[in-house]
Short mmCIF file of C-alpha atoms in Angstrom, two decimals:
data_model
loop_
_atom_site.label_atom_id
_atom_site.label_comp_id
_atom_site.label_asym_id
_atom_site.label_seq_id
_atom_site.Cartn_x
_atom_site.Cartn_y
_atom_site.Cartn_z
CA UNK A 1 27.45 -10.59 62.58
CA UNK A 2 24.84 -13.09 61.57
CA UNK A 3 22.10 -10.29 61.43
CA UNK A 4 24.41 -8.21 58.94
CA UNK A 5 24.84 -11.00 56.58
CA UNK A 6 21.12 -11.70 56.58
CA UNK A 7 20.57 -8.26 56.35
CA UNK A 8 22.76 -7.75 53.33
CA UNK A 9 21.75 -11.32 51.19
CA UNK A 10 18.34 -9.79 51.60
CA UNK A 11 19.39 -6.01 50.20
CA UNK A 12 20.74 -7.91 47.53
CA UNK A 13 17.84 -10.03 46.69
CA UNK A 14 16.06 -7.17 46.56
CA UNK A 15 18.05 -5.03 44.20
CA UNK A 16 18.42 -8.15 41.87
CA UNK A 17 14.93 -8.17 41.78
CA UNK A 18 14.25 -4.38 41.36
CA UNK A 19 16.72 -4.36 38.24
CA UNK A 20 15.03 -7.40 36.86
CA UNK A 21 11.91 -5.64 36.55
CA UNK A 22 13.45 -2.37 35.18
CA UNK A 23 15.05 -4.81 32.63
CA UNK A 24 13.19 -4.22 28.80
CA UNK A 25 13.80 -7.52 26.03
CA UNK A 26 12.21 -5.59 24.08
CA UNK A 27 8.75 -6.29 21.78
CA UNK A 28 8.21 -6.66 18.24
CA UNK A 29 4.95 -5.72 16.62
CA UNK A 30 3.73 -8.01 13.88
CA UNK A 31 3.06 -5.96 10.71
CA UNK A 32 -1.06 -5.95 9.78
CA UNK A 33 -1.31 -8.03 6.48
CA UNK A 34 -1.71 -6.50 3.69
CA UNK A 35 -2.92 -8.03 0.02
CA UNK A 36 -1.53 -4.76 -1.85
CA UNK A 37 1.04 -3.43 0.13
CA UNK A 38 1.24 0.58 -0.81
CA UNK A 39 3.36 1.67 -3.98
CA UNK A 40 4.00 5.27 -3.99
CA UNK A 41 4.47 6.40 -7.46
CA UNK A 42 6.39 9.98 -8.23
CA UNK A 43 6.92 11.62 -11.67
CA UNK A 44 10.84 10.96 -13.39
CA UNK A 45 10.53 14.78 -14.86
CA UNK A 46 13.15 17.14 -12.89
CA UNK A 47 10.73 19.97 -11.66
CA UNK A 48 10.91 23.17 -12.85
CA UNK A 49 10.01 25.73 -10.10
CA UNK A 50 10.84 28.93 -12.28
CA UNK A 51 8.79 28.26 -14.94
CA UNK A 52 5.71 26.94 -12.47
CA UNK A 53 6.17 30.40 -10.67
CA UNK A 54 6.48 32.31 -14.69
CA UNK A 55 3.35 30.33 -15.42
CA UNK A 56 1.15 31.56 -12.24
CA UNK A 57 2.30 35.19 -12.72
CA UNK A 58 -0.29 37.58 -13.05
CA UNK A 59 -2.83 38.39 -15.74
CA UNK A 60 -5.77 39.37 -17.55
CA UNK A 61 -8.06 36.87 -18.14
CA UNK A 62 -10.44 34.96 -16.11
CA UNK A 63 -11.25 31.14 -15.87
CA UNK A 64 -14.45 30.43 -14.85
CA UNK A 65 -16.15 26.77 -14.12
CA UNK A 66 -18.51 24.71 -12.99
CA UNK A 67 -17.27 21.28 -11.03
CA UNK A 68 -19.76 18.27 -11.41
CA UNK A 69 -19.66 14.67 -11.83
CA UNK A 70 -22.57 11.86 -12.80
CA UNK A 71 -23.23 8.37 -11.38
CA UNK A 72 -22.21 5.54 -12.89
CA UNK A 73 -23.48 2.74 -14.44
CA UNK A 74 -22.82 -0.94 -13.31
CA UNK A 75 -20.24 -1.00 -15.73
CA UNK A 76 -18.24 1.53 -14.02
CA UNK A 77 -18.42 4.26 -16.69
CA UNK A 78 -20.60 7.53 -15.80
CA UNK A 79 -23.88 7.16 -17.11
CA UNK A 80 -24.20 10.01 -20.06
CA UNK A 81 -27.86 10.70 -19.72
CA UNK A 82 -27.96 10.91 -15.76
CA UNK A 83 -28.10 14.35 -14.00
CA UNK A 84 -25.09 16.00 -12.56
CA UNK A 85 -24.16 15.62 -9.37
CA UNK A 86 -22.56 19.47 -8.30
CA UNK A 87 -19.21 20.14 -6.57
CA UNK A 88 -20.73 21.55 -3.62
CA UNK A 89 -18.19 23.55 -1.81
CA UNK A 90 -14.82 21.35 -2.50
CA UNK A 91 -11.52 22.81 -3.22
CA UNK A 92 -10.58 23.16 -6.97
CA UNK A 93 -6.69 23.36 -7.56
CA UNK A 94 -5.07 24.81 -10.07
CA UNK A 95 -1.61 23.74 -11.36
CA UNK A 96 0.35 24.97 -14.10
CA UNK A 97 0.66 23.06 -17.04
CA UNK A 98 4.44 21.97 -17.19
CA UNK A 99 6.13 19.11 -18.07
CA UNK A 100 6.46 18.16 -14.44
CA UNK A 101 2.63 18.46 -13.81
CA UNK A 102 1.68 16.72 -17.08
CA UNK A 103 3.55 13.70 -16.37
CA UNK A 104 1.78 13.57 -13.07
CA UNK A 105 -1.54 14.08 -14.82
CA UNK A 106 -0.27 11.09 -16.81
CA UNK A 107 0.56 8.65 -13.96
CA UNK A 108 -2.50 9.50 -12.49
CA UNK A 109 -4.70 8.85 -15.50
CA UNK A 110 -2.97 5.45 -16.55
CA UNK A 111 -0.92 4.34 -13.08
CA UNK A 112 -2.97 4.81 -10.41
CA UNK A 113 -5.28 1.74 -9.08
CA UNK A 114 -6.28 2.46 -6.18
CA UNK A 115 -7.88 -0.79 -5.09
CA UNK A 116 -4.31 -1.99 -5.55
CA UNK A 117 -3.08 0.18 -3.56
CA UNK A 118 -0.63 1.95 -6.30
CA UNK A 119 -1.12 5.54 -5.41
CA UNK A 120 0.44 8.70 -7.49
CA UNK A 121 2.10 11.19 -5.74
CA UNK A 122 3.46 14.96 -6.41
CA UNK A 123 6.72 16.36 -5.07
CA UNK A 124 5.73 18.57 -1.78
CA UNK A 125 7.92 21.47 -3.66
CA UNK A 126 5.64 21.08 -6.65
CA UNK A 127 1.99 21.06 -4.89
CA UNK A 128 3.21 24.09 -3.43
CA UNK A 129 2.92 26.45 -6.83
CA UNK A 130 -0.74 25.96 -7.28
CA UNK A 131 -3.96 28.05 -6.85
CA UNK A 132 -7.19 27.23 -5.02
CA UNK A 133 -11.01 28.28 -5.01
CA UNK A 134 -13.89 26.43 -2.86
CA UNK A 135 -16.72 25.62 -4.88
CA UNK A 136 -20.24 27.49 -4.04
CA UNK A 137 -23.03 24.85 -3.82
CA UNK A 138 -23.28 24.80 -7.84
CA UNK A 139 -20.15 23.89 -8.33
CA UNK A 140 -19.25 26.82 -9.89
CA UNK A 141 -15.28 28.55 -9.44
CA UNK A 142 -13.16 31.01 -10.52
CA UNK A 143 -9.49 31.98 -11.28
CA UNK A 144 -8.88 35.46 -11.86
CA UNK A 145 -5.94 37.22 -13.87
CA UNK A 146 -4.44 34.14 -15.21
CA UNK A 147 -2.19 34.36 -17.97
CA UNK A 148 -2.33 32.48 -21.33
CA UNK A 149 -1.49 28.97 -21.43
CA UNK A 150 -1.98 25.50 -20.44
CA UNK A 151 -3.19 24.62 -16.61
CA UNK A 152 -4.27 21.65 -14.80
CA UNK A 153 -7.18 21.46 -12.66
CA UNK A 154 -8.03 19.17 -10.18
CA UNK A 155 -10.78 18.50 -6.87
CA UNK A 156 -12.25 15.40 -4.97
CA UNK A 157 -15.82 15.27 -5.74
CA UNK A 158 -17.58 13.30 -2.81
CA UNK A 159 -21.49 12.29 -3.60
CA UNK A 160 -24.02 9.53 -1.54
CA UNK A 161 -26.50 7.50 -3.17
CA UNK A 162 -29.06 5.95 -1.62
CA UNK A 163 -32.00 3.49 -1.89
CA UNK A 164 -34.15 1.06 -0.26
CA UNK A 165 -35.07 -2.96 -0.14
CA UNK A 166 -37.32 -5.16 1.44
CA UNK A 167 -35.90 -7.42 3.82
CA UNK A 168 -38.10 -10.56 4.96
CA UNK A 169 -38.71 -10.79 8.69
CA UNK A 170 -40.56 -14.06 8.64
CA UNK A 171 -43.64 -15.88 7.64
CA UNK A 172 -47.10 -16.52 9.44
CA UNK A 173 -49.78 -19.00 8.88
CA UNK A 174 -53.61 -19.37 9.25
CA UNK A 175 -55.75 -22.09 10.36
CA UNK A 176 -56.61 -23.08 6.96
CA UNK A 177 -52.91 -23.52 6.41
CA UNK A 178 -52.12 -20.11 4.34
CA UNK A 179 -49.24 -18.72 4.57
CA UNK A 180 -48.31 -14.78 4.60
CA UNK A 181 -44.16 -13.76 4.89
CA UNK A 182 -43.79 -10.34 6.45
CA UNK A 183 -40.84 -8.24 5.16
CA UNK A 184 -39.58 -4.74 6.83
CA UNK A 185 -38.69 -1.88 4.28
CA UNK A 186 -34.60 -1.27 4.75
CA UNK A 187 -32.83 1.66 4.43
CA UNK A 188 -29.00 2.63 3.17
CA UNK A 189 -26.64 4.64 1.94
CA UNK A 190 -23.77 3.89 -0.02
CA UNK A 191 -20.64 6.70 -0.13
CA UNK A 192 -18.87 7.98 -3.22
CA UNK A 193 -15.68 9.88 -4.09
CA UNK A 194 -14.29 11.08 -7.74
CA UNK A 195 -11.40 12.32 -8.65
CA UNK A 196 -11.79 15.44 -11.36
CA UNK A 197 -8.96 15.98 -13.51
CA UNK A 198 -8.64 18.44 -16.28
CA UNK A 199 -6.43 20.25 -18.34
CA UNK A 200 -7.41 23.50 -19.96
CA UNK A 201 -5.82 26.34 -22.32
CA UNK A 202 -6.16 29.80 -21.52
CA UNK A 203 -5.83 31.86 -25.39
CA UNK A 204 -4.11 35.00 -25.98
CA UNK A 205 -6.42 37.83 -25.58
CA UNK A 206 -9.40 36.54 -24.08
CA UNK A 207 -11.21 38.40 -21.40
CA UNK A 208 -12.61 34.97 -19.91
CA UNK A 209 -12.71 31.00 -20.53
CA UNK A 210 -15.15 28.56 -19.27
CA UNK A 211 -14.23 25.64 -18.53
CA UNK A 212 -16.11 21.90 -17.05
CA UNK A 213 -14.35 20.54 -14.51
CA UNK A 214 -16.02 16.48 -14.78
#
């Protein structure tokens, strides 16, 4: 009888201690920190998906374009007199020109800071009535039978600049106590990204528009 009770105070222990173990409290993750937490920013303007689909109907004129952007200055404005920098092979969108699109063109011109994290969104249902061409390695694009009117373009430019410093290493002297410091010739890198934005008019009758896409 003695055996049985030991036998089951044991079984017991050992369940208590098997459902311990299976037994969660649960963890919390503390949140990274973050000086500018995001703010998402959407247009007010009810979108209009009729007249975004009336204003990508087909017609008869082509847009062509050339994509480019130039460095900037240390004053963060692009340098006038500095070469372009081509598109090479990015996607150029093209959105119709509606009140919905033009108020996002807005926000994103005056809102938008992106070292503050404040970033300007579109409506999935809008970025869906848009048109597309990839760049060749000029920069150059085209949008065939478009009709006449207003349009928005837009692309993500990416560009590198790079350069080179001397970086001391140490210094040496001589028996007649001269002294000669010794620097090693750096290399970098630095990566860029800007945002084109554009809007453009297509005229009644015209066979083609050019357009600069900067």
């Amino acid at each position: 009888m003695k055996i049985f009770k030991s036998l089951n105070v044991r079984i017991t222990l050992t369940l208590i201690t098997v459902l311990l173990a299976n037994i969660s409290f649960g963890q919390y993750k503390q949140k990274e920190y973050e000086k500018y937490p995001e703010q998402r920013i959407f247009p007010d303007q009810y979108f209009d998906s009729i007249a975004a689909k009336n204003a990508l109907a087909v017609g008869t004129t082509t847009v062509t374009g050339v994509a480019f952007t130039k460095p900037k200055t240390d004053f963060g404005y692009k340098a006038p007199f500095a070469s372009r920098i081509y598109a090479n092979h990015i996607i150029v969108m093209l959105f119709p020109s509606t009140p919905y699109y033009q108020e996002w063109m807005r926000l994103k011109d005056k809102k938008e800071n992106l070292k503050k994290n404040k970033i300007v969104f579109m409506d999935s249902v809008a970025y869906r009535y848009r048109l597309e061409c990839e760049t060749n390695s000029r920069g150059e694009f085209t949008f065939p039978k478009m009709k006449a009117g207003k349009y928005i373009l837009v692309g993500t430019l990416p560009w590198t600049t790079s350069g080179s410093y001397n970086r001391y290493e140490g210094s040496g002297y001589n028996n007649y106590g001269g002294q000669t410091d010794y620097y090693s010739r750096q290399y970098y890198s630095t990566s860029h990204s800007d945002f084109l934005m554009q809007e453009i008019e297509v005229e009644n009758g015209k066979a083609e528009v050019k357009v600069k896409l900067k």
